[in-house]
Amino acid sequence: MDKLKLKLQEYYQRCQQQETRTKTSKEHAGGASVLDMENDILLQFGLPASKRFVQILHDFVSQREVNDHLLDYVSKKLRTAARKYLLAPVMSDLEQLDLAKEQKKSPYDLLPELGYPVNDYSVFLVGELLYRRNLVAADVLDELKKVQYADVWDDVMLLSRIVNYNTHELYHRLKEHDLRFIDDFVQHTTKQQVSRTASKKATPASEGYTPNYRTVSKVQVEDILFDEHQTPSIIGKLKSGSRYIRVTMVLEFSQLNQLLTSAGELGTEISHFIKKLMASPQKGKPASIDVKTEFGEILHLDNCYLEVYKPQHQSRGKWVETKDNFYFVDKILSKKEYDKKSKEADIREKIEECLELIGGSYTYYQRMRRLGITDDEAKLRAGLQDELLFKLSTFLHKLKD
């Protein structure tokens, strides 16, 4: 058996041993060495330790038993990945960032391939500033280079844990390196920590506003983002008039499973893939699934309807919706449930129209009486000769007043 197969076999055994330990003991027994082994194995093929290549090793250790056939298969898969990666056209860091932004490539793939460490700050620069806030790629790259050159990754992470950080000596030392986004990072980290410790997510009721619900369907899902601490979100396109708009929708894990279950074979396949990621050795890290890249096609949600709303914030004493195409999913309705609800809403609307007409008839009745027409004749002309109908019209008229 060659050195690579021995290394793979040792890596498999080490991971299996970790799985049998408790979570507490994992943190102190061999966790770092497993990561080192992953780096060593990938380095032998000239591959960076990015998520897409590490996933090959995670798939390997998820098998029930190891044998020569499996070792040969993993070796071949790594060689194929290395050949494709090393023969790809040479691109500048800036070009890679622009392409990653367009493709929504996982920061856990991109950063190692650019030569930068994967930590909360580097992921924030790419995932939050570049992808979500549409910051210019050149600015993100400039910040990555400054932190790398000064070698202050750990210092930035430490700063994010300090109360009143901007008065601390460390903050002023980091500012000397002309770092532009550490304030945004600390504030973003603080918000995340608050949301993670909250027992429930903020709701319209708890915030104090009434949401404007919209019912949408035929959502095209391109990306799914999740981790085990925060609620997942789907990113994709939604038809608005004659064009498609890009939207982000936040939902609960149970709702995500409901959506995937309703989406046929592809939805089921994605659901199994997510469960596999959640059970992987890196399950605590955020995951980004590019649906088309992983499964060859985007996911169409055609068999259900989503009741969604935009979050609101106070501006000059009034609640206003966010301008972004960002929604929370409140309910998921099957086609049958939606049809029933639509029918009920239509009937209620027609009933309200009838009641409005009946209430208006009392006004006509009063006009007839003022013209000197007898009570019975006025009721007849107003269509209120039925005593019960006349009472109803009277009450409806009083409600209007």
XYZ file of C-alpha atoms in Angstrom:
401
model
C 0.000 0.000 0.000
C 1.487 3.376 -1.057
C 1.963 6.357 1.289
C -1.172 8.144 0.080
C -3.417 5.163 0.784
C -1.844 4.780 4.218
C -2.468 8.463 4.883
C -6.100 8.149 3.742
C -6.597 5.054 5.885
C -5.126 6.803 8.930
C -7.344 9.828 8.272
C -10.424 7.586 8.038
C -9.603 5.855 11.324
C -8.926 9.161 13.086
C -12.279 10.571 11.986
C -14.103 7.417 13.062
C -12.466 7.647 16.495
C -13.599 11.252 16.808
C -17.191 10.295 16.018
C -17.238 7.898 18.966
C -16.048 10.548 21.410
C -18.271 13.045 23.147
C -18.407 16.586 21.834
C -16.307 17.826 24.769
C -13.564 15.302 24.224
C -13.517 15.994 20.468
C -12.431 19.523 21.162
C -9.405 18.290 23.076
C -8.562 15.044 21.347
C -7.168 15.148 17.858
C -9.457 17.770 16.282
C -6.566 19.911 15.053
C -4.622 16.896 13.775
C -7.548 15.868 11.562
C -7.543 19.310 9.967
C -3.784 19.057 9.495
C -4.227 15.681 7.825
C -6.848 17.108 5.467
C -4.442 19.890 4.505
C -1.573 17.427 3.989
C -3.622 15.070 1.801
C -4.950 17.870 -0.389
C -1.508 19.478 -0.602
C -0.125 16.272 -2.105
C -2.444 16.891 -5.051
C -1.777 20.622 -5.213
C -5.265 21.411 -3.935
C -6.192 24.122 -1.411
C -8.224 23.156 1.668
C -11.412 24.685 0.298
C -14.802 23.280 1.138
C -15.431 21.640 -2.241
C -12.204 19.611 -2.016
C -12.467 18.883 1.721
C -15.981 17.562 0.978
C -14.396 14.727 -1.041
C -12.637 13.607 2.135
C -15.791 14.027 4.226
C -17.737 11.863 1.772
C -14.951 9.299 2.070
C -15.101 9.079 5.880
C -18.912 8.866 5.817
C -18.655 5.371 4.280
C -19.305 2.441 6.595
C -16.019 0.675 5.968
C -12.744 1.316 4.192
C -11.196 -1.044 1.622
C -8.768 -0.924 -1.316
C -11.557 -0.221 -3.787
C -12.726 2.818 -1.786
C -9.151 4.084 -1.364
C -8.567 3.800 -5.121
C -11.852 5.595 -5.812
C -11.018 8.515 -3.484
C -7.487 8.795 -4.903
C -8.870 8.928 -8.442
C -11.470 11.528 -7.449
C -8.781 13.727 -5.875
C -6.531 13.375 -8.949
C -9.429 14.328 -11.246
C -10.285 17.356 -9.095
C -6.622 18.402 -9.025
C -6.260 18.076 -12.799
C -9.350 20.205 -13.396
C -8.283 22.798 -10.804
C -4.649 23.089 -11.920
C -5.488 23.243 -15.634
C -8.157 25.927 -15.196
C -7.409 29.312 -16.822
C -5.212 31.541 -14.684
C -7.248 34.381 -13.179
C -6.228 37.344 -11.039
C -7.542 37.561 -7.475
C -9.835 40.398 -8.524
C -11.248 38.372 -11.422
C -11.856 35.437 -9.074
C -13.720 37.682 -6.632
C -15.897 39.142 -9.395
C -16.689 35.654 -10.722
C -17.403 34.348 -7.210
C -19.805 37.235 -6.632
C -21.636 36.440 -9.853
C -21.829 32.717 -9.048
C -22.361 33.177 -5.272
C -19.458 30.828 -4.652
C -19.059 29.696 -1.064
C -16.464 31.753 0.879
C -15.251 28.412 2.242
C -14.213 27.498 -1.310
C -13.041 30.893 -2.473
C -10.831 32.049 0.406
C -8.442 29.048 0.537
C -8.117 29.182 -3.243
C -7.075 32.843 -2.967
C -4.613 31.971 -0.212
C -6.487 33.566 2.691
C -7.509 31.852 5.942
C -11.151 31.011 6.587
C -12.307 32.815 9.718
C -15.233 34.996 10.730
C -13.683 38.214 9.388
C -12.640 36.877 5.983
C -16.054 35.178 5.579
C -17.727 38.474 6.563
C -15.762 40.378 3.911
C -16.798 37.967 1.167
C -20.185 36.618 2.256
C -21.648 39.780 3.789
C -19.914 42.757 2.166
C -19.227 41.365 -1.309
C -22.293 39.174 -1.804
C -25.074 40.692 0.288
C -24.108 44.382 0.385
C -22.665 44.487 -3.158
C -19.398 46.089 -2.117
C -16.838 46.608 -4.904
C -14.609 43.518 -5.219
C -11.455 45.670 -5.312
C -12.270 47.084 -1.850
C -12.786 43.606 -0.389
C -9.521 42.366 -1.902
C -7.682 45.434 -0.573
C -8.934 44.692 2.967
C -7.963 41.011 2.710
C -4.460 41.993 1.616
C -4.034 44.500 4.472
C -5.077 42.009 7.157
C -2.899 39.297 5.614
C 0.141 41.574 5.325
C -0.194 42.802 8.913
C -1.059 39.264 10.101
C -3.780 40.550 12.433
C -6.538 37.988 11.773
C -6.516 36.867 15.412
C -6.487 40.471 16.654
C -9.602 41.332 14.632
C -11.350 38.262 16.029
C -10.352 39.232 19.571
C -11.627 42.781 19.050
C -15.093 41.477 18.131
C -15.402 39.991 21.646
C -14.520 43.213 23.505
C -17.258 45.391 24.999
C -16.787 49.081 24.073
C -14.306 47.882 21.481
C -13.756 51.304 19.866
C -12.189 52.703 23.037
C -9.803 49.762 23.447
C -6.106 50.029 22.654
C -6.359 47.101 20.225
C -8.894 48.996 18.109
C -6.519 51.927 17.625
C -3.623 49.568 16.795
C -5.702 47.883 14.097
C -6.822 51.238 12.696
C -3.145 52.070 12.116
C -3.207 49.401 9.371
C -5.940 51.391 7.600
C -8.532 48.629 8.010
C -11.864 49.969 6.772
C -14.449 47.402 7.815
C -13.653 46.317 11.370
C -16.450 48.520 12.781
C -18.969 46.910 10.411
C -17.646 43.474 11.360
C -17.894 43.997 15.135
C -21.415 45.406 14.843
C -22.454 42.542 12.540
C -20.978 39.986 14.953
C -22.794 41.570 17.896
C -26.131 41.389 16.053
C -25.531 37.730 15.228
C -24.728 36.897 18.841
C -27.910 38.606 20.009
C -30.014 36.695 17.479
C -28.391 33.386 18.434
C -29.012 33.839 22.146
C -32.608 34.985 21.691
C -35.090 32.209 22.391
C -37.225 33.254 19.451
C -36.605 35.315 16.358
C -38.046 38.814 16.252
C -41.598 38.727 14.937
C -43.916 41.524 13.795
C -45.949 41.025 16.981
C -42.901 41.284 19.253
C -41.544 44.274 17.310
C -44.905 46.046 17.236
C -45.789 46.395 13.563
C -48.412 44.872 11.263
C -46.791 43.147 8.274
C -47.997 43.512 4.699
C -48.457 39.914 3.631
C -47.896 38.842 0.038
C -48.641 35.459 -1.483
C -46.025 34.316 -4.002
C -45.454 31.161 -6.040
C -43.165 29.720 -8.701
C -39.969 30.684 -6.894
C -36.718 29.652 -8.594
C -34.240 28.588 -5.894
C -30.579 29.094 -6.823
C -28.832 29.023 -3.429
C -29.645 27.685 0.045
C -27.776 29.099 3.064
C -27.900 27.621 6.566
C -26.069 26.692 9.730
C -27.149 25.012 12.954
C -27.541 28.299 14.859
C -29.470 30.567 12.507
C -32.600 30.054 10.446
C -31.912 29.076 6.828
C -32.567 31.267 3.813
C -33.145 30.656 0.125
C -31.863 32.942 -2.621
C -33.386 32.910 -6.065
C -35.714 34.618 -8.498
C -39.374 35.552 -8.364
C -41.517 36.726 -11.268
C -42.718 40.299 -10.848
C -44.794 41.470 -13.785
C -42.871 40.738 -16.983
C -39.472 40.343 -15.313
C -37.745 38.287 -12.637
C -36.332 39.882 -9.493
C -33.700 38.411 -7.199
C -35.015 37.728 -3.700
C -33.832 36.349 -0.369
C -36.340 34.531 1.846
C -35.692 33.533 5.468
C -37.598 30.555 6.863
C -37.498 27.894 9.569
C -35.832 24.505 9.020
C -39.249 22.828 9.248
C -40.505 25.137 6.492
C -37.444 24.409 4.361
C -38.122 20.680 4.704
C -41.768 21.266 3.781
C -40.721 23.163 0.652
C -38.218 20.526 -0.386
C -40.732 17.722 0.207
C -43.209 19.450 -2.115
C -40.599 19.889 -4.859
C -40.424 16.300 -6.131
C -37.272 14.218 -6.631
C -34.869 17.151 -6.780
C -36.266 18.566 -3.538
C -35.861 15.191 -1.816
C -32.298 14.910 -3.103
C -31.428 18.362 -1.759
C -33.032 17.503 1.604
C -30.808 14.394 1.922
C -27.781 16.493 0.926
C -28.515 19.033 3.681
C -28.911 16.292 6.290
C -25.556 14.898 5.195
C -23.900 18.305 5.552
C -25.429 18.783 9.004
C -23.964 15.451 10.099
C -20.496 16.109 8.623
C -17.400 16.877 10.745
C -17.765 20.581 9.847
C -21.470 20.739 10.683
C -21.036 23.800 12.917
C -19.917 25.963 10.002
C -22.324 27.866 7.769
C -23.076 26.101 4.509
C -23.925 27.500 1.102
C -25.465 25.225 -1.524
C -25.295 26.371 -5.134
C -28.216 24.257 -6.363
C -27.361 24.318 -10.063
C -23.684 23.518 -9.475
C -24.444 20.652 -7.073
C -27.472 19.156 -8.840
C -27.295 20.372 -12.443
C -30.462 22.489 -12.363
C -32.186 25.111 -10.256
C -35.075 24.147 -7.971
C -38.557 25.263 -9.065
C -41.145 25.643 -6.282
C -44.288 25.153 -8.392
C -46.524 23.096 -6.105
C -46.990 25.484 -3.214
C -47.660 29.105 -2.286
C -45.646 31.155 0.199
C -47.130 33.821 2.441
C -44.264 36.257 2.964
C -43.651 39.711 4.401
C -40.856 42.253 4.466
C -39.378 43.191 7.868
C -40.088 46.751 8.979
C -38.148 49.339 10.954
C -39.094 52.656 12.508
C -38.300 55.827 10.601
C -39.415 59.188 12.003
C -41.919 57.476 14.244
C -43.448 55.321 11.482
C -42.959 51.670 10.561
C -41.552 51.301 7.042
C -40.573 48.223 5.034
C -36.983 47.514 4.035
C -36.269 48.471 0.423
C -34.366 45.239 -0.279
C -36.123 42.225 -1.794
C -35.755 40.460 1.547
C -38.677 38.493 2.996
C -39.633 36.280 5.914
C -41.778 33.245 5.147
C -44.819 33.144 7.427
C -46.818 30.225 5.989
C -46.536 27.615 3.266
C -49.772 26.562 1.586
C -50.373 23.625 -0.701
C -52.260 24.318 -3.938
C -55.402 22.826 -2.376
C -55.077 25.017 0.745
C -54.408 28.092 -1.392
C -57.448 27.436 -3.619
C -59.637 26.994 -0.528
C -58.304 30.181 1.046
C -58.765 32.114 -2.213
C -62.333 30.830 -2.503
C -63.073 31.846 1.088
C -61.582 35.298 0.492
C -63.642 35.698 -2.677
C -66.844 34.716 -0.865
C -66.058 37.094 2.017
C -65.525 39.907 -0.493
C -68.883 39.197 -2.129
C -70.610 39.081 1.267
C -69.088 42.460 2.146
C -70.361 43.868 -1.167
C -73.868 42.583 -0.375
C -73.782 44.050 3.129
C -72.643 47.388 1.736
C -75.587 47.389 -0.678
C -78.031 46.475 2.103
C -76.617 49.207 4.341
C -76.949 51.707 1.489
C -80.587 50.764 1.004
C -81.430 52.298 4.372
C -80.158 55.677 3.113
C -82.523 55.363 0.152
C -85.352 54.424 2.530
C -84.725 57.587 4.602
C -84.758 59.751 1.482
C -88.154 58.313 0.473
C -89.552 59.022 3.932
C -88.337 62.651 3.812
C -90.235 63.054 0.515
C -93.451 62.133 2.330
C -93.722 58.554 1.020
C -95.341 56.140 3.462
C -93.232 53.778 5.536
C -94.449 50.628 3.762
C -93.988 52.169 0.305
C -90.478 53.449 1.196
C -89.475 49.984 2.433
C -90.842 48.423 -0.749
C -88.950 50.838 -3.028
C -85.730 50.339 -1.019
C -86.135 46.544 -1.171
C -86.420 46.350 2.610
C -89.987 45.086 2.988
C -88.679 42.004 4.832
C -88.524 42.935 8.534
C -85.259 41.049 9.201
C -83.607 42.657 6.158
C -84.803 46.090 7.321
C -83.240 45.549 10.777
C -79.974 44.418 9.196
C -79.930 47.492 6.940
C -80.579 49.743 9.948
C -77.679 48.271 11.938
C -75.310 48.411 8.963
C -76.200 52.059 8.452
C -75.463 52.795 12.125
C -72.080 51.060 11.808
C -71.216 53.405 8.948
C -72.097 56.431 11.053
